Amino acid sequence: MIHVRNLTKRFGSHAVLRDVTLDVPRGECLVVIGPSGSGKTTFLRCLNRLEEYDEGSVEIDGRDLKDPKENIYKIRQSIGFVFQRINLFTHLTALENIIEAPCLVRGQPKAEAIKRAEELLDRVGLEAKANSYPHELSGGQQQRVAIARALAMDPKVMLFDEVTSALDPEMVGEVLEVMKELARSGTTMVVVTHEMGFAREAADRVIMMDDGEIVEEGRSNEIFDSPKTARTSAFLSKIL
């Protein structure tokens, strides 16, 4: 589903990503861990070209993001992205936030979009909050609406960037439960997170990044129980 080859990104003379090569099969939940500044978020943003990369290639479902014959905006419609900062439209209800893109971007009939939005709100446990505005919701509830909004476009890939880092601790669990359910359902996911419990439980595979490179990758039990590199061991010893 995701095919990355020799991905390099520089800010000035500083290489934030260095020759990253990676494949994510359809239906896999890949978790990306590593210290702050290791290139995790930049890598994620390159997967839908929110960040322009300098060298290498990214393909999503066989479509090259820099192929001049491809429409990057069309490709992005198949990639759901949930950010650390919750970007709900404050003047719209939860349901209205979810139907906005399907109606405006895809031209989906409103009645059809509403039906789908109600199903998604039920899926994330917020069916009773359909008519609530963001300021009437907790941070965890807002982030679950943001996940439902991304799912409303029926994406082929879901990207998550530290989606629980701005939440109060008691709200983290409710968001992670939704993400675990998505992983169990076979959604192709790339998740940047510091939530090691989620990584251990939900990830099919974990990659450790440091200084713009993948320093280790493997099944979650391999990474957490018997890391092969000193850098991964040192990182995990500080946060577990």
mmCIF file of C-alpha atoms in Angstrom:
data_model
loop_
_atom_site.group_PDB
_atom_site.id
_atom_site.type_symbol
_atom_site.label_atom_id
_atom_site.label_comp_id
_atom_site.label_asym_id
_atom_site.label_seq_id
_atom_site.Cartn_x
_atom_site.Cartn_y
_atom_site.Cartn_z
ATOM 1 C CA MET A 1 0.000 0.000 0.000
ATOM 2 C CA ILE A 2 2.879 2.384 0.837
ATOM 3 C CA HIS A 3 6.162 2.128 -1.071
ATOM 4 C CA VAL A 4 8.983 4.491 -0.014
ATOM 5 C CA ARG A 5 12.394 4.476 -1.639
ATOM 6 C CA ASN A 6 15.508 6.502 -0.692
ATOM 7 C CA LEU A 7 13.455 9.317 0.826
ATOM 8 C CA THR A 8 15.582 12.337 1.715
ATOM 9 C CA LYS A 9 14.418 15.681 3.076
ATOM 10 C CA ARG A 10 16.632 18.653 3.914
ATOM 11 C CA PHE A 11 15.995 21.921 5.671
ATOM 12 C CA GLY A 12 18.873 24.003 4.363
ATOM 13 C CA SER A 13 22.009 21.945 4.816
ATOM 14 C CA HIS A 14 20.444 19.753 7.526
ATOM 15 C CA ALA A 15 19.101 16.373 6.386
ATOM 16 C CA VAL A 16 15.971 15.618 8.415
ATOM 17 C CA LEU A 17 15.388 12.357 6.530
ATOM 18 C CA ARG A 18 18.271 10.339 5.153
ATOM 19 C CA ASP A 19 17.687 7.745 2.457
ATOM 20 C CA VAL A 20 14.608 6.174 4.116
ATOM 21 C CA THR A 21 13.323 3.029 2.389
ATOM 22 C CA LEU A 22 10.208 1.263 3.638
ATOM 23 C CA ASP A 23 7.172 -0.749 2.529
ATOM 24 C CA VAL A 24 3.839 -0.926 4.366
ATOM 25 C CA PRO A 25 1.622 -3.796 3.191
ATOM 26 C CA ARG A 26 -2.127 -3.347 2.896
ATOM 27 C CA GLY A 27 -3.816 -3.768 6.270
ATOM 28 C CA GLU A 28 -0.678 -3.306 8.376
ATOM 29 C CA CYS A 29 -0.507 -1.082 11.447
ATOM 30 C CA LEU A 30 3.006 0.395 11.466
ATOM 31 C CA VAL A 31 4.075 2.360 14.536
ATOM 32 C CA VAL A 32 6.963 4.828 14.330
ATOM 33 C CA ILE A 33 8.872 5.556 17.532
ATOM 34 C CA GLY A 34 11.970 7.560 18.330
ATOM 35 C CA PRO A 35 13.188 10.673 20.161
ATOM 36 C CA SER A 36 11.965 14.170 19.374
ATOM 37 C CA GLY A 37 13.713 15.580 16.322
ATOM 38 C CA SER A 38 14.367 12.168 14.782
ATOM 39 C CA GLY A 39 12.302 12.908 11.651
ATOM 40 C CA LYS A 40 9.114 11.011 12.518
ATOM 41 C CA THR A 41 6.609 13.786 11.785
ATOM 42 C CA THR A 42 8.483 14.925 8.682
ATOM 43 C CA PHE A 43 8.403 11.346 7.404
ATOM 44 C CA LEU A 44 4.645 11.160 8.006
ATOM 45 C CA ARG A 45 4.025 14.488 6.249
ATOM 46 C CA CYS A 46 6.038 13.309 3.241
ATOM 47 C CA LEU A 47 3.634 10.373 2.854
ATOM 48 C CA ASN A 48 0.989 12.730 1.458
ATOM 49 C CA ARG A 49 3.373 15.463 0.271
ATOM 50 C CA LEU A 50 2.338 17.983 2.884
ATOM 51 C CA GLU A 51 6.110 18.204 3.149
ATOM 52 C CA GLU A 52 8.020 18.319 -0.131
ATOM 53 C CA TYR A 53 10.919 15.878 -0.190
ATOM 54 C CA ASP A 54 14.212 16.451 -2.004
ATOM 55 C CA GLU A 55 15.081 12.968 -3.196
ATOM 56 C CA GLY A 56 13.494 9.542 -3.462
ATOM 57 C CA SER A 57 9.950 8.432 -4.170
ATOM 58 C CA VAL A 58 6.681 7.736 -2.362
ATOM 59 C CA GLU A 59 3.905 5.610 -3.831
ATOM 60 C CA ILE A 60 0.470 5.159 -2.278
ATOM 61 C CA ASP A 61 -1.478 2.235 -3.716
ATOM 62 C CA GLY A 62 0.737 2.272 -6.794
ATOM 63 C CA ARG A 63 0.469 6.018 -7.441
ATOM 64 C CA ASP A 64 3.674 8.066 -7.350
ATOM 65 C CA LEU A 65 3.114 11.295 -5.405
ATOM 66 C CA LYS A 66 5.439 13.255 -7.703
ATOM 67 C CA ASP A 67 4.294 11.798 -11.009
ATOM 68 C CA PRO A 68 3.241 14.856 -13.065
ATOM 69 C CA LYS A 69 0.414 12.795 -14.545
ATOM 70 C CA GLU A 70 -1.072 12.249 -11.093
ATOM 71 C CA ASN A 71 -3.290 14.727 -9.233
ATOM 72 C CA ILE A 72 -1.850 15.028 -5.724
ATOM 73 C CA TYR A 73 -5.149 16.415 -4.438
ATOM 74 C CA LYS A 74 -6.949 13.287 -5.649
ATOM 75 C CA ILE A 75 -4.333 11.071 -4.030
ATOM 76 C CA ARG A 76 -4.685 12.971 -0.755
ATOM 77 C CA GLN A 77 -8.398 12.184 -0.738
ATOM 78 C CA SER A 78 -7.428 8.548 -0.195
ATOM 79 C CA ILE A 79 -5.121 9.396 2.752
ATOM 80 C CA GLY A 80 -6.670 10.235 6.113
ATOM 81 C CA PHE A 81 -4.452 12.376 8.357
ATOM 82 C CA VAL A 82 -5.163 13.004 12.052
ATOM 83 C CA PHE A 83 -2.908 15.628 13.586
ATOM 84 C CA GLN A 84 -1.600 16.323 17.066
ATOM 85 C CA ARG A 85 -3.447 19.617 16.981
ATOM 86 C CA ILE A 86 -7.193 19.044 16.710
ATOM 87 C CA ASN A 87 -8.312 21.041 13.677
ATOM 88 C CA LEU A 88 -12.094 20.821 13.888
ATOM 89 C CA PHE A 89 -14.150 23.670 12.449
ATOM 90 C CA THR A 90 -15.294 25.487 15.580
ATOM 91 C CA HIS A 91 -18.498 26.840 13.991
ATOM 92 C CA LEU A 92 -19.711 23.387 12.920
ATOM 93 C CA THR A 93 -21.217 20.578 14.983
ATOM 94 C CA ALA A 94 -19.504 17.195 15.216
ATOM 95 C CA LEU A 95 -21.751 15.807 12.483
ATOM 96 C CA GLU A 96 -21.267 18.860 10.270
ATOM 97 C CA ASN A 97 -17.482 18.567 10.640
ATOM 98 C CA ILE A 98 -17.671 14.987 9.386
ATOM 99 C CA ILE A 99 -19.908 15.606 6.355
ATOM 100 C CA GLU A 100 -18.034 18.714 5.177
ATOM 101 C CA ALA A 101 -15.388 17.011 3.032
ATOM 102 C CA PRO A 102 -17.550 14.218 1.546
ATOM 103 C CA CYS A 103 -20.139 16.783 0.433
ATOM 104 C CA LEU A 104 -17.808 19.567 -0.757
ATOM 105 C CA VAL A 105 -14.902 17.543 -2.133
ATOM 106 C CA ARG A 106 -16.619 14.411 -3.391
ATOM 107 C CA GLY A 107 -20.056 15.809 -4.072
ATOM 108 C CA GLN A 108 -21.674 13.122 -1.937
ATOM 109 C CA PRO A 109 -25.427 13.670 -1.415
ATOM 110 C CA LYS A 110 -26.003 15.237 1.989
ATOM 111 C CA ALA A 111 -28.434 12.562 3.190
ATOM 112 C CA GLU A 112 -25.907 9.856 2.311
ATOM 113 C CA ALA A 113 -23.081 11.765 4.029
ATOM 114 C CA ILE A 114 -25.198 12.234 7.177
ATOM 115 C CA LYS A 115 -25.993 8.520 7.337
ATOM 116 C CA ARG A 116 -22.308 7.662 7.054
ATOM 117 C CA ALA A 117 -21.374 10.322 9.640
ATOM 118 C CA GLU A 118 -23.870 8.881 12.106
ATOM 119 C CA GLU A 119 -22.384 5.417 11.586
ATOM 120 C CA LEU A 120 -18.885 6.783 12.202
ATOM 121 C CA LEU A 121 -19.928 8.695 15.312
ATOM 122 C CA ASP A 122 -21.396 5.454 16.633
ATOM 123 C CA ARG A 123 -18.143 3.679 15.784
ATOM 124 C CA VAL A 124 -16.101 6.150 17.850
ATOM 125 C CA GLY A 125 -18.650 6.131 20.678
ATOM 126 C CA LEU A 126 -20.027 9.637 20.128
ATOM 127 C CA GLU A 127 -23.443 9.055 18.571
ATOM 128 C CA ALA A 128 -25.001 11.196 21.329
ATOM 129 C CA LYS A 129 -22.703 14.141 20.488
ATOM 130 C CA ALA A 130 -23.680 14.594 16.821
ATOM 131 C CA ASN A 131 -25.105 18.067 17.397
ATOM 132 C CA SER A 132 -22.431 19.255 19.834
ATOM 133 C CA TYR A 133 -19.931 21.938 18.887
ATOM 134 C CA PRO A 134 -16.201 21.429 19.512
ATOM 135 C CA HIS A 135 -16.185 23.717 22.561
ATOM 136 C CA GLU A 136 -18.825 21.456 24.114
ATOM 137 C CA LEU A 137 -16.606 18.375 23.747
ATOM 138 C CA SER A 138 -13.596 17.205 25.748
ATOM 139 C CA GLY A 139 -10.222 16.980 24.044
ATOM 140 C CA GLY A 140 -10.559 13.223 23.707
ATOM 141 C CA GLN A 141 -14.019 13.564 22.182
ATOM 142 C CA GLN A 142 -12.766 16.193 19.725
ATOM 143 C CA GLN A 143 -9.933 13.908 18.625
ATOM 144 C CA ARG A 144 -12.379 11.035 18.119
ATOM 145 C CA VAL A 145 -14.497 13.328 15.925
ATOM 146 C CA ALA A 146 -11.326 14.167 13.978
ATOM 147 C CA ILE A 147 -10.723 10.449 13.409
ATOM 148 C CA ALA A 148 -14.328 9.981 12.268
ATOM 149 C CA ARG A 149 -13.938 12.960 9.924
ATOM 150 C CA ALA A 150 -10.865 11.383 8.319
ATOM 151 C CA LEU A 151 -12.656 8.039 7.964
ATOM 152 C CA ALA A 152 -15.618 9.712 6.255
ATOM 153 C CA MET A 153 -13.541 9.982 3.077
ATOM 154 C CA ASP A 154 -13.064 6.182 3.079
ATOM 155 C CA PRO A 155 -9.266 6.488 2.970
ATOM 156 C CA LYS A 156 -6.972 3.696 1.870
ATOM 157 C CA VAL A 157 -4.361 4.819 4.408
ATOM 158 C CA MET A 158 -4.675 6.498 7.817
ATOM 159 C CA LEU A 159 -1.805 8.594 9.203
ATOM 160 C CA PHE A 160 -1.707 9.577 12.884
ATOM 161 C CA ASP A 161 0.770 12.130 14.229
ATOM 162 C CA GLU A 162 1.063 12.110 18.034
ATOM 163 C CA VAL A 163 -2.716 12.399 18.284
ATOM 164 C CA THR A 164 -2.802 11.902 22.069
ATOM 165 C CA SER A 165 0.145 14.102 23.077
ATOM 166 C CA ALA A 166 -1.967 17.214 23.686
ATOM 167 C CA LEU A 167 -4.634 15.376 25.674
ATOM 168 C CA ASP A 168 -5.077 15.064 29.406
ATOM 169 C CA PRO A 169 -3.990 11.579 30.568
ATOM 170 C CA GLU A 170 -7.530 10.398 31.298
ATOM 171 C CA MET A 171 -8.570 11.199 27.724
ATOM 172 C CA VAL A 172 -5.751 9.312 26.045
ATOM 173 C CA GLY A 173 -7.263 5.862 26.538
ATOM 174 C CA GLU A 174 -10.524 6.614 24.740
ATOM 175 C CA VAL A 175 -8.662 7.786 21.620
ATOM 176 C CA LEU A 176 -6.263 4.841 21.664
ATOM 177 C CA GLU A 177 -9.212 2.432 21.895
ATOM 178 C CA VAL A 178 -10.623 3.828 18.654
ATOM 179 C CA MET A 179 -7.221 3.453 17.001
ATOM 180 C CA LYS A 180 -6.877 -0.134 18.262
ATOM 181 C CA GLU A 181 -10.281 -0.953 16.782
ATOM 182 C CA LEU A 182 -9.149 0.476 13.445
ATOM 183 C CA ALA A 183 -5.994 -1.655 13.577
ATOM 184 C CA ARG A 184 -8.039 -4.775 14.356
ATOM 185 C CA SER A 185 -10.363 -4.015 11.438
ATOM 186 C CA GLY A 186 -7.463 -4.143 8.966
ATOM 187 C CA THR A 187 -7.071 -0.427 8.253
ATOM 188 C CA THR A 188 -3.648 0.423 6.796
ATOM 189 C CA MET A 189 -2.152 2.750 9.414
ATOM 190 C CA VAL A 190 1.091 4.598 10.068
ATOM 191 C CA VAL A 191 1.161 5.907 13.626
ATOM 192 C CA VAL A 192 3.765 8.222 15.145
ATOM 193 C CA THR A 193 3.378 7.954 18.907
ATOM 194 C CA HIS A 194 5.073 7.927 22.292
ATOM 195 C CA GLU A 195 2.362 5.599 23.631
ATOM 196 C CA MET A 196 4.421 2.441 23.968
ATOM 197 C CA GLY A 197 1.509 0.421 25.333
ATOM 198 C CA PHE A 198 -0.398 1.089 22.126
ATOM 199 C CA ALA A 199 2.660 0.220 20.041
ATOM 200 C CA ARG A 200 3.147 -3.079 21.850
ATOM 201 C CA GLU A 201 -0.525 -4.063 21.657
ATOM 202 C CA ALA A 202 -1.716 -2.780 18.284
ATOM 203 C CA ALA A 203 1.319 -2.588 15.994
ATOM 204 C CA ASP A 204 2.013 -5.284 13.442
ATOM 205 C CA ARG A 205 5.465 -3.750 13.051
ATOM 206 C CA VAL A 206 7.472 -1.022 14.771
ATOM 207 C CA ILE A 207 10.239 1.132 13.322
ATOM 208 C CA MET A 208 12.681 3.105 15.436
ATOM 209 C CA MET A 209 13.924 6.366 13.917
ATOM 210 C CA ASP A 210 16.896 8.424 15.000
ATOM 211 C CA ASP A 211 18.624 11.322 13.256
ATOM 212 C CA GLY A 212 16.493 10.914 10.127
ATOM 213 C CA GLU A 213 17.179 7.216 9.649
ATOM 214 C CA ILE A 214 15.471 3.935 10.437
ATOM 215 C CA VAL A 215 17.837 2.348 12.942
ATOM 216 C CA GLU A 216 15.727 -0.740 13.657
ATOM 217 C CA GLU A 217 12.488 -2.380 12.579
ATOM 218 C CA GLY A 218 10.668 -5.533 13.581
ATOM 219 C CA ARG A 219 7.579 -7.042 15.156
ATOM 220 C CA SER A 220 6.490 -5.170 18.271
ATOM 221 C CA ASN A 221 7.540 -7.978 20.633
ATOM 222 C CA GLU A 222 10.984 -8.083 18.995
ATOM 223 C CA ILE A 223 11.526 -4.342 19.390
ATOM 224 C CA PHE A 224 10.305 -4.123 22.981
ATOM 225 C CA ASP A 225 11.558 -7.434 24.377
ATOM 226 C CA SER A 226 14.868 -7.859 22.553
ATOM 227 C CA PRO A 227 15.979 -4.751 20.644
ATOM 228 C CA LYS A 228 18.980 -5.376 18.435
ATOM 229 C CA THR A 229 20.607 -1.925 18.503
ATOM 230 C CA ALA A 230 22.086 -0.020 21.413
ATOM 231 C CA ARG A 231 20.239 3.126 20.280
ATOM 232 C CA THR A 232 16.823 1.435 20.505
ATOM 233 C CA SER A 233 17.711 -0.094 23.884
ATOM 234 C CA ALA A 234 18.790 3.290 25.236
ATOM 235 C CA PHE A 235 15.627 5.004 23.972
ATOM 236 C CA LEU A 236 13.283 2.363 25.397
ATOM 237 C CA SER A 237 15.087 2.269 28.744
ATOM 238 C CA LYS A 238 14.253 5.952 29.241
ATOM 239 C CA ILE A 239 10.552 5.757 28.461
ATOM 240 C CA LEU A 240 9.425 2.307 29.633
#
